[in-house]
PDB file of C-alpha atoms in Angstrom:
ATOM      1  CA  UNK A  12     -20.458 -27.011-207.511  1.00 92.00           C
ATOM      2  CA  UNK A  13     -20.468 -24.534-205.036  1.00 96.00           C
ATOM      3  CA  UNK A  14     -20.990 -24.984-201.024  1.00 97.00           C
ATOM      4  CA  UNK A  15     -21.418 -22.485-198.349  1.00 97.00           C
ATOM      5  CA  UNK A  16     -21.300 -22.702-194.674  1.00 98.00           C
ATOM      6  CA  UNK A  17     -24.612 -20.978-194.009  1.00 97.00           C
ATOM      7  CA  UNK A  18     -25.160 -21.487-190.235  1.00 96.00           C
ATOM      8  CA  UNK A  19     -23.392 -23.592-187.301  1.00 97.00           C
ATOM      9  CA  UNK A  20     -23.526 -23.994-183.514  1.00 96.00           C
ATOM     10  CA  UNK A  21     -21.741 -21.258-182.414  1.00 94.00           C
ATOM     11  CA  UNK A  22     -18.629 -22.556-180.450  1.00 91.00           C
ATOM     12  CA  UNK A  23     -19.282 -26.391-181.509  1.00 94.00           C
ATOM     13  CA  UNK A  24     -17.005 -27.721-179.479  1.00 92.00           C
ATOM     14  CA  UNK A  25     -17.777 -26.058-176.110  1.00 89.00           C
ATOM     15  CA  UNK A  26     -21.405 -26.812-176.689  1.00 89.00           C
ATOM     16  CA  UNK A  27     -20.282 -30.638-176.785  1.00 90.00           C
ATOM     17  CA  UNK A  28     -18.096 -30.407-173.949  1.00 86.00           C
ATOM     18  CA  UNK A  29     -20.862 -28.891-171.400  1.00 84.00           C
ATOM     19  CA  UNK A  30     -23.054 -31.216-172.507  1.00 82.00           C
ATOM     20  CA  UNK A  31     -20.968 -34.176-171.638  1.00 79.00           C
ATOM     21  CA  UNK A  32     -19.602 -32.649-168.652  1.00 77.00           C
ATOM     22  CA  UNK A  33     -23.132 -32.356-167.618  1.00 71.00           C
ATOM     23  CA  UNK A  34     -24.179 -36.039-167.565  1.00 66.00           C
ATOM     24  CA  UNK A  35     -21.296 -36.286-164.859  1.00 63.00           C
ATOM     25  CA  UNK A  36     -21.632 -33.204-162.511  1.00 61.00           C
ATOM     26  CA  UNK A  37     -23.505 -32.384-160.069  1.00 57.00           C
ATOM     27  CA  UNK A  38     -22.753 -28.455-160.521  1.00 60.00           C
ATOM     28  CA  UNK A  39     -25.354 -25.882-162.024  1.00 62.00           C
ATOM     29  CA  UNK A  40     -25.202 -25.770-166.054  1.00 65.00           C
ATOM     30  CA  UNK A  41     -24.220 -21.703-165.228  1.00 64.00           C
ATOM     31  CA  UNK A  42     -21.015 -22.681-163.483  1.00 58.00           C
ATOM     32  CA  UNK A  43     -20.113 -25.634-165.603  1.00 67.00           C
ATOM     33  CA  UNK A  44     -20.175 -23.139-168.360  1.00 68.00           C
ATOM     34  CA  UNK A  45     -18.606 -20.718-166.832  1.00 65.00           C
ATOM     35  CA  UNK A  46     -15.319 -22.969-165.631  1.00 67.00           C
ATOM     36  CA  UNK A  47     -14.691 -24.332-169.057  1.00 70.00           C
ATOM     37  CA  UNK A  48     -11.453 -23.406-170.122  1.00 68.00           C
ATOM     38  CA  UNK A  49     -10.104 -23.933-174.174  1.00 68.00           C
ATOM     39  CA  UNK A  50      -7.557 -26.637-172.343  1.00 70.00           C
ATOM     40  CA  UNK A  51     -10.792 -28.345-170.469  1.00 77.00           C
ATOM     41  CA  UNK A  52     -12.773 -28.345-173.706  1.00 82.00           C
ATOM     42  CA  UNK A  53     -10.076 -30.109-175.519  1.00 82.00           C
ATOM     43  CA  UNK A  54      -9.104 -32.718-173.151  1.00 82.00           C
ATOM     44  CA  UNK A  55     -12.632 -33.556-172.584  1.00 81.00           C
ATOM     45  CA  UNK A  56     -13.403 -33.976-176.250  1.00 86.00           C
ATOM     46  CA  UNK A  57     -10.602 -36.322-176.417  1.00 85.00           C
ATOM     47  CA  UNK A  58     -11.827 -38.773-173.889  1.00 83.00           C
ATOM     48  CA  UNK A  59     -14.994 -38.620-175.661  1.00 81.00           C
ATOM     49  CA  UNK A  60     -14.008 -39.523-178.760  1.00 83.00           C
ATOM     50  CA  UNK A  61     -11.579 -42.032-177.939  1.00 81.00           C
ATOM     51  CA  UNK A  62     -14.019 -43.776-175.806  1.00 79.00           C
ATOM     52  CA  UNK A  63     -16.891 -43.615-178.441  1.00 77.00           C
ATOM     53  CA  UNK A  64     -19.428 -41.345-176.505  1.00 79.00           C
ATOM     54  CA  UNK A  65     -20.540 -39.521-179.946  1.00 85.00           C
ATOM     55  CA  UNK A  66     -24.775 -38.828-178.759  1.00 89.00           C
ATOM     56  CA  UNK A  67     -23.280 -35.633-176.945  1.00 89.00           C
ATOM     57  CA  UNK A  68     -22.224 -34.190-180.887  1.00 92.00           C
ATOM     58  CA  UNK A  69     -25.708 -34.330-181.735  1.00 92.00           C
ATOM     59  CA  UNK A  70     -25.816 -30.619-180.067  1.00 93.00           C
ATOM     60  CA  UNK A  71     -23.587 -28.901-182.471  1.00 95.00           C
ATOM     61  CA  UNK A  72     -24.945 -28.130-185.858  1.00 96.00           C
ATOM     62  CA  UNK A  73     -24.353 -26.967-189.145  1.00 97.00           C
ATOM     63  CA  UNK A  74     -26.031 -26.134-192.228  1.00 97.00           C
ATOM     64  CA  UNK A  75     -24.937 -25.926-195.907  1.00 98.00           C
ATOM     65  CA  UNK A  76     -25.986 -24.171-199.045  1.00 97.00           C
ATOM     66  CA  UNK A  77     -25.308 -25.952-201.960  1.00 97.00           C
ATOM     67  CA  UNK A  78     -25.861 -25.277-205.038  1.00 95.00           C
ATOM     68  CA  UNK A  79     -24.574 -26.927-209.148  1.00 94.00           C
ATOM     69  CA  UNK A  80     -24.971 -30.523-208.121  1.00 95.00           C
ATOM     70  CA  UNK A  81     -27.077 -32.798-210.175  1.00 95.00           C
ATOM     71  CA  UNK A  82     -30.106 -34.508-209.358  1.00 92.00           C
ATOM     72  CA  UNK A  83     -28.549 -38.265-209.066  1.00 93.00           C
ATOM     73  CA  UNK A  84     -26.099 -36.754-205.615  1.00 94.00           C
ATOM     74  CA  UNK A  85     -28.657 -34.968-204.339  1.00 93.00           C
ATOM     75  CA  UNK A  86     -31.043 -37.946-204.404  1.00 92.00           C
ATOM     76  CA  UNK A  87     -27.985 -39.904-202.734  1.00 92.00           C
ATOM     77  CA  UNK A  88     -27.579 -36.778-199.957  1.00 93.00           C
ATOM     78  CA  UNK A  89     -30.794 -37.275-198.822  1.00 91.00           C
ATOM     79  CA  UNK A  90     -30.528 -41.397-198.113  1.00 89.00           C
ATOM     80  CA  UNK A  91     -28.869 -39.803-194.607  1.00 89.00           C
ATOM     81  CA  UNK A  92     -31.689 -39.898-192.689  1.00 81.00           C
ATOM     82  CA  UNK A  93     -30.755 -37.718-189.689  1.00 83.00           C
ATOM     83  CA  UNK A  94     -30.377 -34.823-191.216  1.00 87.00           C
ATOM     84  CA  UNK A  95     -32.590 -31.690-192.648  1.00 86.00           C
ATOM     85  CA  UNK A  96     -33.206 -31.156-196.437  1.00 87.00           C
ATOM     86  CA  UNK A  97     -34.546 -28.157-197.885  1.00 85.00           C
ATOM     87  CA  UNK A  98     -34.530 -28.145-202.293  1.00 89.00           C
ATOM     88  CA  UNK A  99     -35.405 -26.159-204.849  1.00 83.00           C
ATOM     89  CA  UNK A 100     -38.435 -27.349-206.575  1.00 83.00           C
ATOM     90  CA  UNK A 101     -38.685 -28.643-210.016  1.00 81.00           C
ATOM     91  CA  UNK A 102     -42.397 -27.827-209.413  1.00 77.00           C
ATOM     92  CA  UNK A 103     -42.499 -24.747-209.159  1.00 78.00           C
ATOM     93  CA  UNK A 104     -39.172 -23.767-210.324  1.00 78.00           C
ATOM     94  CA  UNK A 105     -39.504 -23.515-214.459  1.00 71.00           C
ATOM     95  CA  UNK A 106     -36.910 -24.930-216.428  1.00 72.00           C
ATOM     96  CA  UNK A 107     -38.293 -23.873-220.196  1.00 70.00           C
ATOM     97  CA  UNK A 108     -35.004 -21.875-220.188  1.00 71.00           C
ATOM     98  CA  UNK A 109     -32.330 -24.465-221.029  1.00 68.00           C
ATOM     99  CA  UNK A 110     -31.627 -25.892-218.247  1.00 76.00           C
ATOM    100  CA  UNK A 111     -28.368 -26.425-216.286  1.00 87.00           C
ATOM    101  CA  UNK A 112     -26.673 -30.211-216.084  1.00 92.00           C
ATOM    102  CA  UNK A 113     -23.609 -31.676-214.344  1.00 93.00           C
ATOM    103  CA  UNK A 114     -22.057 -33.553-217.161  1.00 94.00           C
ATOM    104  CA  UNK A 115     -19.433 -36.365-215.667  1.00 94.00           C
ATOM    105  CA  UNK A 116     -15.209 -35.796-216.925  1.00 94.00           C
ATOM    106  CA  UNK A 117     -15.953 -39.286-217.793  1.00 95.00           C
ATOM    107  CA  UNK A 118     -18.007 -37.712-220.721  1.00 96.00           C
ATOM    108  CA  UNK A 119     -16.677 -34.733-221.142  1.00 94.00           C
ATOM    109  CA  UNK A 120     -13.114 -35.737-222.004  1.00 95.00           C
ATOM    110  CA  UNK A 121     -14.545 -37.953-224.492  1.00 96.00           C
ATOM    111  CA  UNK A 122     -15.537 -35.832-227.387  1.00 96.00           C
ATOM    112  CA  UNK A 123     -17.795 -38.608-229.274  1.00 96.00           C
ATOM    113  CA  UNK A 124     -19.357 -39.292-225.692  1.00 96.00           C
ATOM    114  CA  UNK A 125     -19.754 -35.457-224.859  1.00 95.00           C
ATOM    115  CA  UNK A 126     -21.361 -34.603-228.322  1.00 96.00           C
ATOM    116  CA  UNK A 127     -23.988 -37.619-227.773  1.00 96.00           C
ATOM    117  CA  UNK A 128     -24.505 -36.890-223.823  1.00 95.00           C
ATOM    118  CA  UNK A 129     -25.671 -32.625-224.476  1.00 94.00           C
ATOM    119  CA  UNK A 130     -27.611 -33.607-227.876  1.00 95.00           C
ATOM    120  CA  UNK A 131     -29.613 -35.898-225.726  1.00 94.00           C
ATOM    121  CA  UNK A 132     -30.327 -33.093-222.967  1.00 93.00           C
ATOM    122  CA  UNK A 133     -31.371 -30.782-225.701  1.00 93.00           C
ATOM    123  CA  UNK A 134     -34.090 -32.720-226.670  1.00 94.00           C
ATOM    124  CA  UNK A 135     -35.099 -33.614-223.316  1.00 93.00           C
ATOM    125  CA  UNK A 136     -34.926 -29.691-222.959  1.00 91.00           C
ATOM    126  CA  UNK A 137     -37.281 -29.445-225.981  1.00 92.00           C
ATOM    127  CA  UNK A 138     -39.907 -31.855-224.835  1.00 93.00           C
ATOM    128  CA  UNK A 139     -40.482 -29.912-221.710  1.00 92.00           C
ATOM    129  CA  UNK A 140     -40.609 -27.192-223.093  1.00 92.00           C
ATOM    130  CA  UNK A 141     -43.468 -28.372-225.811  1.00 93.00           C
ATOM    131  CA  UNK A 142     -45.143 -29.613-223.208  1.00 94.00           C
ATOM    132  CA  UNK A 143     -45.326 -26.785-221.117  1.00 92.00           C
ATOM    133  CA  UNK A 144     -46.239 -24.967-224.167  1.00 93.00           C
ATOM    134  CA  UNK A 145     -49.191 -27.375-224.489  1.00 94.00           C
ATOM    135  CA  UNK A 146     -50.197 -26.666-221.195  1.00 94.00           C
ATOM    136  CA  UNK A 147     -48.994 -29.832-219.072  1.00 93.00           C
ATOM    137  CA  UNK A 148     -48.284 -28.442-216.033  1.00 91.00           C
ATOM    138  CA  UNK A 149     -44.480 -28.353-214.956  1.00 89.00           C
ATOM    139  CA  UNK A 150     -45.069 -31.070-212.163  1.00 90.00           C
ATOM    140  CA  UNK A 151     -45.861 -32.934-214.731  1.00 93.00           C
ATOM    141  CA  UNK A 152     -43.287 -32.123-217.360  1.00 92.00           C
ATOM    142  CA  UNK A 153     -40.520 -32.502-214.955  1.00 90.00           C
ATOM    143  CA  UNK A 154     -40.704 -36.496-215.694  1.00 92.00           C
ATOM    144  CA  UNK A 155     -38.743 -36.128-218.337  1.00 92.00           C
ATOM    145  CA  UNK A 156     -36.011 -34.097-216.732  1.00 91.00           C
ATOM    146  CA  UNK A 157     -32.952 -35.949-216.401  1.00 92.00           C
ATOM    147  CA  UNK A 158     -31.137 -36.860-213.676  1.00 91.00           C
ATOM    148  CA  UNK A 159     -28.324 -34.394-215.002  1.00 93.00           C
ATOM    149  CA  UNK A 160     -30.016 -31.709-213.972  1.00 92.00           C
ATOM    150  CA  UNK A 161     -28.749 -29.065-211.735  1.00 92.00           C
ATOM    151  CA  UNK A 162     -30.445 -28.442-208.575  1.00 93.00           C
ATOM    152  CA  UNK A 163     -29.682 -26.280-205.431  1.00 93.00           C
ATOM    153  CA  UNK A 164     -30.340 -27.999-201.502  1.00 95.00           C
ATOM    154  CA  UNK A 165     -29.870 -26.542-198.009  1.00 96.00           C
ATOM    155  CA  UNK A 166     -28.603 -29.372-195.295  1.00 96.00           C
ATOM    156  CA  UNK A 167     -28.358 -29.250-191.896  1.00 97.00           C
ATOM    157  CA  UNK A 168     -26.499 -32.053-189.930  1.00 96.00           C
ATOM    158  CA  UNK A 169     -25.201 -32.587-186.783  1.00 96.00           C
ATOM    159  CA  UNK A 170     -21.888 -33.131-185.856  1.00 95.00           C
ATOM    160  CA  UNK A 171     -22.662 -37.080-185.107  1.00 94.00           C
ATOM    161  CA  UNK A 172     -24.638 -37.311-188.323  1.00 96.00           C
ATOM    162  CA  UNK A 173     -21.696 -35.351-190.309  1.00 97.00           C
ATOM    163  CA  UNK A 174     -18.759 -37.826-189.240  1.00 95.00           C
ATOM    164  CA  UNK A 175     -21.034 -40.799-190.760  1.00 94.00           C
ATOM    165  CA  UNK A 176     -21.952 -38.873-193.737  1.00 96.00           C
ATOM    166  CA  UNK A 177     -18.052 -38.297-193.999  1.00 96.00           C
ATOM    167  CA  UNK A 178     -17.222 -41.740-192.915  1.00 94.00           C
ATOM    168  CA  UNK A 179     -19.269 -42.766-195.761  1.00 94.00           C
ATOM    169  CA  UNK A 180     -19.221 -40.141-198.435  1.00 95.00           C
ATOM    170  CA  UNK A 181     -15.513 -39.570-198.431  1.00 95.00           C
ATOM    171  CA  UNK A 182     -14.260 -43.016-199.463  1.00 93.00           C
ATOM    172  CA  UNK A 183     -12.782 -43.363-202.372  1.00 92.00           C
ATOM    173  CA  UNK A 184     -15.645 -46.084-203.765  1.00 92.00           C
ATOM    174  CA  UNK A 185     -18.251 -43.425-203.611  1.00 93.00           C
ATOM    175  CA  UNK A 186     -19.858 -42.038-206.071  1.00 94.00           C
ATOM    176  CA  UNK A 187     -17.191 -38.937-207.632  1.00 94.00           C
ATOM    177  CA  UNK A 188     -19.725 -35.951-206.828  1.00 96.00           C
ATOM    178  CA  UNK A 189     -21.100 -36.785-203.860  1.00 96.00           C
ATOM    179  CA  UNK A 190     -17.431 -37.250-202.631  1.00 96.00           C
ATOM    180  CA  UNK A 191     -16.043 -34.234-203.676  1.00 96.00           C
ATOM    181  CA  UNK A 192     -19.140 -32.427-202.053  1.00 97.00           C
ATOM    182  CA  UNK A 193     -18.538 -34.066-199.066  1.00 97.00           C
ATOM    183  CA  UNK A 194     -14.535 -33.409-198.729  1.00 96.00           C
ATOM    184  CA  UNK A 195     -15.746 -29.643-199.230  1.00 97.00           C
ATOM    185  CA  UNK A 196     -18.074 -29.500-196.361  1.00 97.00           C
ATOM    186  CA  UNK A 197     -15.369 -31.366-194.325  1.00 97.00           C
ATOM    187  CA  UNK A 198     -12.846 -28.329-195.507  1.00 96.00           C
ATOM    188  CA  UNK A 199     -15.396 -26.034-193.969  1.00 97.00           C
ATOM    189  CA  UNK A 200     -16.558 -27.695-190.594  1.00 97.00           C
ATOM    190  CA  UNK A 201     -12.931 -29.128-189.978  1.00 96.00           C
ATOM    191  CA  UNK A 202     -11.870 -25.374-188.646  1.00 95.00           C
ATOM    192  CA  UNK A 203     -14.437 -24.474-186.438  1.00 96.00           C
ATOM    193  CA  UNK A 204     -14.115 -27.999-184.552  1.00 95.00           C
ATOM    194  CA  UNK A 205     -10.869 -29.522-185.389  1.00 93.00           C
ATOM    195  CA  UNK A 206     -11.114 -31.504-182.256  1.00 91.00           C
ATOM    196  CA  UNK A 207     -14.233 -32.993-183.368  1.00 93.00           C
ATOM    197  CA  UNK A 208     -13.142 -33.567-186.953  1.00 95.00           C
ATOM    198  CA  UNK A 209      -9.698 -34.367-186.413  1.00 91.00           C
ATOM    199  CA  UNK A 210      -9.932 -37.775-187.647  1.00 89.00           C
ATOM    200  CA  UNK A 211     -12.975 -37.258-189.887  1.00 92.00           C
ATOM    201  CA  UNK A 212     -13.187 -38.859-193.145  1.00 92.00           C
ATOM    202  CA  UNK A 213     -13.179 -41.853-194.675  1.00 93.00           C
ATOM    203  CA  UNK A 214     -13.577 -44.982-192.378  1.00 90.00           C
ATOM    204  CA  UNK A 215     -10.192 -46.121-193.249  1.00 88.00           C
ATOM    205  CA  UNK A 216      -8.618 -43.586-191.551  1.00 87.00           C
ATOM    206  CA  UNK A 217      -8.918 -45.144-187.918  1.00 83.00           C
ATOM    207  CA  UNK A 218      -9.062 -48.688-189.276  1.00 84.00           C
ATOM    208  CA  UNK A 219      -9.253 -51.180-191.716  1.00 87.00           C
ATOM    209  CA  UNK A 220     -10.944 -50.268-195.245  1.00 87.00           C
ATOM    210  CA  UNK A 221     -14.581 -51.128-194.417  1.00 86.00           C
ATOM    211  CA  UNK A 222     -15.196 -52.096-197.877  1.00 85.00           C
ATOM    212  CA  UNK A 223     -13.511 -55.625-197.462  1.00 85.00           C
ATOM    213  CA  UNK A 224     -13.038 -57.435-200.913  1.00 86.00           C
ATOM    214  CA  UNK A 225     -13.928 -54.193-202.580  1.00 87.00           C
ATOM    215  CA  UNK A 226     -11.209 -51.987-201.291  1.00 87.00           C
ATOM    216  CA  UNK A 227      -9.534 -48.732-203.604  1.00 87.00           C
ATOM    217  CA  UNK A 228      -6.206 -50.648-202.483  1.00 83.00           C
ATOM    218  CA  UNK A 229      -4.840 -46.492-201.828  1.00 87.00           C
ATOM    219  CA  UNK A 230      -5.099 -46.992-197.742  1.00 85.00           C
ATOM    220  CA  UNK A 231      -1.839 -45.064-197.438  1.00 85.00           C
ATOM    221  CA  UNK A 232      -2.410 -42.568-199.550  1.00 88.00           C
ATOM    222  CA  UNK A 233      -6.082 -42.004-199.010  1.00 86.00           C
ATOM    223  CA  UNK A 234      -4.945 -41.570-194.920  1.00 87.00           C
ATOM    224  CA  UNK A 235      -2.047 -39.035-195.934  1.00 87.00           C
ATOM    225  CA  UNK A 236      -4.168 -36.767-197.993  1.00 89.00           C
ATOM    226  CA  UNK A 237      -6.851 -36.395-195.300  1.00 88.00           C
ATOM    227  CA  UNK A 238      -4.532 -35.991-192.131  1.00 84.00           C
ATOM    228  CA  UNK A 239      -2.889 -33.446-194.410  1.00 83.00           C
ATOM    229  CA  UNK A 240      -5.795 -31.299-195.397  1.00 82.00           C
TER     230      UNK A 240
END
């Protein structure tokens, strides 16, 4: 798996700030911007946050290149709505050269379960690629790709949109790749608006485990790892 920052709001957290201080000031956007001071910026944020007013973050951006992640996450990235989704097609995008698949540790520490788990995408390889060879086209012969396969996706979120998706995608009860995609991006927006992100992460972090019944039972740990990061 590999993520890149490709694009963000430049100065995130400023952008946020004159936004908010906009819905309460009377003063032209030119000199609102122009008064903002790093101290300003931060206090401001603060009150924001703590008082819940989160439609301001929708002005700061980012997008991500990622790329090695297998068709099952990115079919779960793209259940968050409010967001931007460019991927690479299986379409138009030939895969008669073996192609590449995340295969779980689950599996691959298992040497009986790892031997059964890449003989099965070798003949899944070799049916698409007979059928190809017969002339099915590949939008076709994709049907029998499995959800192993590697794929490639650009995503663009907003800063309101990423603290859900973190919220959400971070807890310990998701899915394993999808959650170690999504502590990556938080790695790489976390710097550029640490006010923003401070408490970003899973929901337990600013209260109880959301999941009820169905808890990981690691609340203290899960909260010391992320406030550490």
């Amino acid at each position: 798996m590999n993520i890149i920052l490709l694009q963000y709001t430049p100065e995130p957290e400023k952008t946020v700030a004159l936004a908010a201080r906009l819905c309460y000031s009377p003063t032209a956007l030119g000199e609102l911007r122009e008064k903002l001071s790093a101290t300003d910026i931060q206090s401001f944020l603060e009150k924001i946050m703590s008082l819940g007013h989160q439609s301001v973050l929708e002005h700061a951006s980012f997008t991500f290149g990622i790329e090695g992640i297998s068709r099952t996450t990115s079919h779960q990235l793209v259940r968050h709505r409010l967001a931007s989704f460019s991927q690479q097609s299986q379409r138009y995008v030939s895969h008669t050269k073996r192609f590449a698949a995340v295969i779980p540790d689950t599996v691959r520490d298992l040497p009986e379960a790892r031997e059964l788990f890449e003989k099965e995408l070798a003949a899944q390889h070799e049916v698409y690629t007979r059928l190809v060879a017969m002339g099915i086209p590949a939008e076709d012969a994709r049907y029998i790709l499995p959800n192993a396969t590697e794929t490639k996706i650009m995503v663009t979120m907003n800063a309101r949109e990423l603290l859900h998706f973190f919220a959400v995608r971070c807890c310990q009860r998701a899915q394993w790749e999808i959650r170690a995609m999504a502590i990556e991006m938080l790695r790489l927006v976390r710097p550029l608006a640490p006010t923003i992100f401070r408490e970003a992460g899973p929901g337990c972090l600013v209260g109880p485990c959301p999941e009820g019944t169905m808890t990981c039972g690691q609340l203290v740990e899960v909260r010391e790892r992320f406030r550490s990061m």
